[in-house]
GROMACS .gro file of C-alpha atoms in nm:
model
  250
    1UNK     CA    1  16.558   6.337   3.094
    2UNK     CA    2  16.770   6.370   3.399
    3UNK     CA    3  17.074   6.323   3.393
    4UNK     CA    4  17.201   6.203   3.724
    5UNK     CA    5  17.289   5.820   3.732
    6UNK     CA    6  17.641   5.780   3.592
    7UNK     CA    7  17.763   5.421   3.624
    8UNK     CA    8  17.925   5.505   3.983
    9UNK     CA    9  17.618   5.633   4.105
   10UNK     CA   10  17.380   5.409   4.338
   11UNK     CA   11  17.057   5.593   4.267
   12UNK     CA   12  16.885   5.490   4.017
   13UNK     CA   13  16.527   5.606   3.864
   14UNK     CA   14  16.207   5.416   3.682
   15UNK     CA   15  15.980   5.604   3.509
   16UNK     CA   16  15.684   5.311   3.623
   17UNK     CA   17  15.379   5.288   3.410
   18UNK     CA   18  15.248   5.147   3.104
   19UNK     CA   19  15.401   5.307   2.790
   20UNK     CA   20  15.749   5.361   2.991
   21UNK     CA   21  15.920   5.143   3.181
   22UNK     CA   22  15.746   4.959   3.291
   23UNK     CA   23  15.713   4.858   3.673
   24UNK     CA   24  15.933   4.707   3.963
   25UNK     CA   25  16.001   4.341   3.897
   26UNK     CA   26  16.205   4.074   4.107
   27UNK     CA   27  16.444   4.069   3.786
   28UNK     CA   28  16.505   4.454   3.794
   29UNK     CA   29  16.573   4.435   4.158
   30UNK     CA   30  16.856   4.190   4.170
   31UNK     CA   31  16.980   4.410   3.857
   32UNK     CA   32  16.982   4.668   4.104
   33UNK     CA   33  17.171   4.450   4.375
   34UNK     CA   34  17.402   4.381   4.119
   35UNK     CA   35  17.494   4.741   4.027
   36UNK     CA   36  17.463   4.865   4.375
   37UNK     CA   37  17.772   4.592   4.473
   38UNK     CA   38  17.959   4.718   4.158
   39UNK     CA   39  17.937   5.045   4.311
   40UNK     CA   40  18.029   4.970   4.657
   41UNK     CA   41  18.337   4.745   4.583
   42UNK     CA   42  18.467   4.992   4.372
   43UNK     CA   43  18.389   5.269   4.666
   44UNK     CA   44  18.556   5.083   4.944
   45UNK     CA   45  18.739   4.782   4.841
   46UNK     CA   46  18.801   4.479   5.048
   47UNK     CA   47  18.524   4.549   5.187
   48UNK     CA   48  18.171   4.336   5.298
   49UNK     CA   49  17.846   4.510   5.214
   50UNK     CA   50  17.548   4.393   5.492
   51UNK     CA   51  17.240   4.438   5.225
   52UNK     CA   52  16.899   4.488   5.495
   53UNK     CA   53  16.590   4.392   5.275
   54UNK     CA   54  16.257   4.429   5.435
   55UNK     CA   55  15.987   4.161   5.364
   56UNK     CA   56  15.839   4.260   5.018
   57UNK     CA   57  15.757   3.971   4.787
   58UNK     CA   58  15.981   4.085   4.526
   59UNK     CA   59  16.263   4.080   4.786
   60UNK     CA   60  16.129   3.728   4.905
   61UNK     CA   61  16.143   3.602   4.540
   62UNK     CA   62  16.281   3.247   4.494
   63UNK     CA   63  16.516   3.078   4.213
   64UNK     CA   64  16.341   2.899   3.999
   65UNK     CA   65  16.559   2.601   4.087
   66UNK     CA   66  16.489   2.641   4.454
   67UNK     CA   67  16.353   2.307   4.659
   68UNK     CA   68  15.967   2.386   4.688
   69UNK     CA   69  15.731   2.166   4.854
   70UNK     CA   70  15.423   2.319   4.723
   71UNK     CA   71  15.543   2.258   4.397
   72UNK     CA   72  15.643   1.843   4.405
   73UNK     CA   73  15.373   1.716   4.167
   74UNK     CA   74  15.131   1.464   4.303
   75UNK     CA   75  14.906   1.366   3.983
   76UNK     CA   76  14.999   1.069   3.764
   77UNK     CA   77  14.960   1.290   3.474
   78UNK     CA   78  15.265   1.486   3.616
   79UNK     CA   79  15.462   1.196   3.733
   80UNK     CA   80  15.472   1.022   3.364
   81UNK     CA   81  15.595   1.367   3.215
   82UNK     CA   82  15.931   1.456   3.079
   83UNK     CA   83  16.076   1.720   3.185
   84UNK     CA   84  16.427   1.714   3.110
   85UNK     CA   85  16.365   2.063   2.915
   86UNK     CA   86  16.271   2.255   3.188
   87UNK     CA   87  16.414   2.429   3.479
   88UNK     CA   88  16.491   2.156   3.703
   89UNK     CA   89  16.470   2.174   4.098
   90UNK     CA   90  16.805   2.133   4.260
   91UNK     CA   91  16.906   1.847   4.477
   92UNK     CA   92  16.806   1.823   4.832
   93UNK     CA   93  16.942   1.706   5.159
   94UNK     CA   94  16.841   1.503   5.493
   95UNK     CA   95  16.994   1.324   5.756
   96UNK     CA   96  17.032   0.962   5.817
   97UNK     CA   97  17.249   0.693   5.949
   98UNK     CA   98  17.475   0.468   5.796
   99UNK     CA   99  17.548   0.111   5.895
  100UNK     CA  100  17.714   0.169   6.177
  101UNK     CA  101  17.442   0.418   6.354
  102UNK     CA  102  17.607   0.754   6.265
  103UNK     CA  103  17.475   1.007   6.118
  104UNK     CA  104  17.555   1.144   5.755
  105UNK     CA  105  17.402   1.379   5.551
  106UNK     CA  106  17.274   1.247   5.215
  107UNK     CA  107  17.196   1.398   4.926
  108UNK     CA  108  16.890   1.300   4.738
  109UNK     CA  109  16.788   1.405   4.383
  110UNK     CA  110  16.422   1.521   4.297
  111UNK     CA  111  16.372   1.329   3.969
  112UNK     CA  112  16.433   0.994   3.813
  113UNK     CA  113  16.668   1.056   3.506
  114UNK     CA  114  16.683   0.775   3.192
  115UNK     CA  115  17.014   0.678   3.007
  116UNK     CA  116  16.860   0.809   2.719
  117UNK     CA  117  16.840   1.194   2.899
  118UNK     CA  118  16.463   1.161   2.965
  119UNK     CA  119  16.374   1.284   3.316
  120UNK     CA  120  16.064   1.217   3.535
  121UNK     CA  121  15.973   1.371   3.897
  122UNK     CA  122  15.981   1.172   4.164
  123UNK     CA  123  15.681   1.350   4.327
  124UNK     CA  124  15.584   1.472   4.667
  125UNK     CA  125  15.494   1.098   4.802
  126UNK     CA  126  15.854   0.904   4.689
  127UNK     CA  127  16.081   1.220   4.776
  128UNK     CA  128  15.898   1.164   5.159
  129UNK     CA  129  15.924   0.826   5.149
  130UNK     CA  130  16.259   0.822   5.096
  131UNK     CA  131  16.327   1.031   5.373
  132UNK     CA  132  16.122   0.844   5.607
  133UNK     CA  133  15.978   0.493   5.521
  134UNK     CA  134  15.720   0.484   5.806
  135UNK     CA  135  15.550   0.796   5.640
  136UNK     CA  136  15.412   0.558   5.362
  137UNK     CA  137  15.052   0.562   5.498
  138UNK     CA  138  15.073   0.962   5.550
  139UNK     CA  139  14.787   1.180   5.340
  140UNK     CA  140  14.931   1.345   5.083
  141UNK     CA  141  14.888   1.667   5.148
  142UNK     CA  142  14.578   1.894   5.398
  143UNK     CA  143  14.273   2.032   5.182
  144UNK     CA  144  14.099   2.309   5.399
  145UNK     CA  145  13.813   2.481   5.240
  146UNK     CA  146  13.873   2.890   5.135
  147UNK     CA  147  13.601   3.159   5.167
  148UNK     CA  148  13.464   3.042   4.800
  149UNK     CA  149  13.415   2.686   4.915
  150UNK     CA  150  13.702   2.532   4.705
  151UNK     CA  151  13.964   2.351   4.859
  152UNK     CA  152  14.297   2.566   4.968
  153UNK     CA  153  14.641   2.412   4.870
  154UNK     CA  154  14.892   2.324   5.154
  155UNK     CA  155  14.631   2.453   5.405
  156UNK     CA  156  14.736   2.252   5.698
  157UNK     CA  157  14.578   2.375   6.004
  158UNK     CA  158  14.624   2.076   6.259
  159UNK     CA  159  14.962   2.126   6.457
  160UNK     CA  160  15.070   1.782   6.509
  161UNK     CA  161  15.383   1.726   6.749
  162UNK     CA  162  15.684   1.761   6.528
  163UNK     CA  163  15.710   1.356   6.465
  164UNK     CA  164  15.373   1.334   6.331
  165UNK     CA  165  15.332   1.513   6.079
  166UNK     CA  166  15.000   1.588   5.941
  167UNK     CA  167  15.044   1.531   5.575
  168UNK     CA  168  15.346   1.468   5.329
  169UNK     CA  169  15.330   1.847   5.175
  170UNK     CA  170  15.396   1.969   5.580
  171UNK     CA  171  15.621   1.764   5.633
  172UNK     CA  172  15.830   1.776   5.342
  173UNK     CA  173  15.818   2.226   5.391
  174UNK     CA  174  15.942   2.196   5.766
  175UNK     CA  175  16.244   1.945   5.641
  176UNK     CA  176  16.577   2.167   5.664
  177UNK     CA  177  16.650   2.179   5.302
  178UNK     CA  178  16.340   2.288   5.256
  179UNK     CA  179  16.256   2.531   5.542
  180UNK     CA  180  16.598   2.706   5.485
  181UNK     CA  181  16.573   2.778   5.113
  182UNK     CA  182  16.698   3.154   5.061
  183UNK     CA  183  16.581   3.413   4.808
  184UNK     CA  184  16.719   3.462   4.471
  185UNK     CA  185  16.879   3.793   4.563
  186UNK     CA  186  17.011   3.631   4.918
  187UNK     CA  187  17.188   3.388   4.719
  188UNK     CA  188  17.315   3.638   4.475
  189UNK     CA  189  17.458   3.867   4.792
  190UNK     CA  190  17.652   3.615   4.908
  191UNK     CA  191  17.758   3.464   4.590
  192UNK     CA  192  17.936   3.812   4.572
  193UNK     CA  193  18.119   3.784   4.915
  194UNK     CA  194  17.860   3.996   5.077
  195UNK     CA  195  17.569   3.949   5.381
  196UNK     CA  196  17.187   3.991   5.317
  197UNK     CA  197  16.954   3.988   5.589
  198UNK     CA  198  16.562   4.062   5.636
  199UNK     CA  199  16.423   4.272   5.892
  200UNK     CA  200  16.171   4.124   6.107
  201UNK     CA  201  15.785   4.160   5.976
  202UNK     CA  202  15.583   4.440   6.066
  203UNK     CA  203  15.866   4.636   6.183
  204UNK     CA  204  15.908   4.936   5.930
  205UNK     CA  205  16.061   5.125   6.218
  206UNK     CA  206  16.394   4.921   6.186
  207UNK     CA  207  16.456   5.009   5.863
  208UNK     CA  208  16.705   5.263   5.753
  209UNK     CA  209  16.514   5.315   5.422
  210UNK     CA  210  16.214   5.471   5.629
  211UNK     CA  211  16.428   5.757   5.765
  212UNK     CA  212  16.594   5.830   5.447
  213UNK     CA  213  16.257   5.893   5.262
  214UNK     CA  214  16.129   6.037   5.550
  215UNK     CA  215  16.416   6.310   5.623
  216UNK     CA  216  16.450   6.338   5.165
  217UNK     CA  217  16.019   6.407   5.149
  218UNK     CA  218  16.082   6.680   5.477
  219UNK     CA  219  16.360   6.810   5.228
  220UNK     CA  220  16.167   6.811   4.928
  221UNK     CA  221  15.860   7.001   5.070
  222UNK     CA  222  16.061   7.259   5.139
  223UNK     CA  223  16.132   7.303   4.785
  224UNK     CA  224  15.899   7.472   4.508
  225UNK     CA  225  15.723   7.284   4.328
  226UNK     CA  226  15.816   7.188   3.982
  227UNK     CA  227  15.609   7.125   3.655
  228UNK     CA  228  15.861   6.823   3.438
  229UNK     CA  229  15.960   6.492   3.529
  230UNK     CA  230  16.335   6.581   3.443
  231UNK     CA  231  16.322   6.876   3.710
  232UNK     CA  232  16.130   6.669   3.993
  233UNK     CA  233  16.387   6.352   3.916
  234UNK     CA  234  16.642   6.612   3.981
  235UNK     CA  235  16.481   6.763   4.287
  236UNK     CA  236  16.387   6.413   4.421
  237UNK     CA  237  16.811   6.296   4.339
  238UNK     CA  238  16.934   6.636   4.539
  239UNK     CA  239  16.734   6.610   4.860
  240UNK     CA  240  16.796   6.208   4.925
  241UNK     CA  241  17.177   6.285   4.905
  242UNK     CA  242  17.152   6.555   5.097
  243UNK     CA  243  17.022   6.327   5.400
  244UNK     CA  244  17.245   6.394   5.717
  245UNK     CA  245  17.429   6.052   5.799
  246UNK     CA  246  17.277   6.097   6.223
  247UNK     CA  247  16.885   6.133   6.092
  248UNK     CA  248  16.918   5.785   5.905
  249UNK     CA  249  17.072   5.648   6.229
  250UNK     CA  250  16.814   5.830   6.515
   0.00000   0.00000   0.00000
């Protein structure tokens, strides 16, 4: 195998595929964040890293703690369930108004929880109720039929002004504690002291990433061509560090 990844190195290689490594998962990428901010802080201390992540769904990835309105329960069978031995959703937010007509920002917990430790789920309908009282008489959630003639989940596809809401599912995902939920690696970033932010959608052009394999495959063509993995991870390893600084940044 090649040997090119010491523990101050950012590159890293997986050998993907059944019988190896396996393949790219959410989990290995935040391992990845995690060694690539190693690295950095010990390259330029003091220092904030800006991580730019395009829109993959591995990069998207929640916690599994994060406030999801698709996945409130809504089903008796659910509602009457323990499930104080599970991952738990974290508390949520909204604003209201005390006595006195200002407004404070309350904090509102997603389950019922018994002296005994038991714990419950509030479901979809109380946690929007208790947010807004009027919305009591409010469908529970839109049911639009796919391609296969079954209903689609959260498939809302009236767009009600933004005080009528057209069911409690839509109106519980545009709520800001809800809406503004950030992804698992996000979360880690700045848990770190450091910035993540998403390029927009669609826009492959923006991001530095393109150039550099762009500019490393030009490289690499140039190159014979080899016949082992070890050679072609080495190959691959010499021509992305050897990418000029001014292409990644035309």
């Amino acid at each position: 195998e090649a040997v090119c990844s010491p523990s101050d190195e950012a590159i890293r290689f997986l050998r993907a595929g059944t019988g190896k490594e396996g393949w790219y998962t959410s989990e290995l990428f935040l391992n990845d964040i995690d060694h690539a901010i190693n690295v950095f802080e010990k390259s330029y201390p003091g220092c904030t890293a800006v991580f730019t992540l395009d829109n993959a769904t591995i990069h998207k990835k929640r916690n599994a703690d994060a406030l999801s309105a698709l996945k409130l329960p809504i089903s008796p069978k659910k509602l009457n369930e323990d499930v104080s031995g599970t991952v738990l959703m974290r508390n949520g937010w909204y604003w209201t108004t005390d006595d006195h007509g200002n407004a404070i920002k309350k904090e509102q917990d997603m389950y019922f929880r018994t002296a005994d430790g038991r714990v419950y789920p509030k479901g979809l309908r109380r946690v929007c109720i208790e947010r807004d009282p009027t919305l009591a008489r409010l469908k529970t959630q839109c049911r639009e039929k796919g391609a296969n003639g079954k209903p689609k989940v959260f498939s809302c596809r009236d767009r009600p002004p933004p005080d009528k809401p057209c069911c409690l599912r839509k109106f519980l995902f545009e709520q800001p504690d809800f809406n503004e939920e950030k992804s698992q690696v996000q979360e880690y970033v700045e848990s770190r002291g450091h910035r993540c932010i998403y390029f927009p959608k669609f826009h492959c052009e923006l991001n530095f990433i393109e150039m550099v394999w762009g500019e490393a495959k030009r490289l690499f063509h140039l190159l014979a061509r080899v016949s082992t993995s070890p050679e072609l991870e080495r190959m691959v390893y010499t021509r992305v560090k050897s990418v000029a600084l001014d292409r990644i940044q035309q």
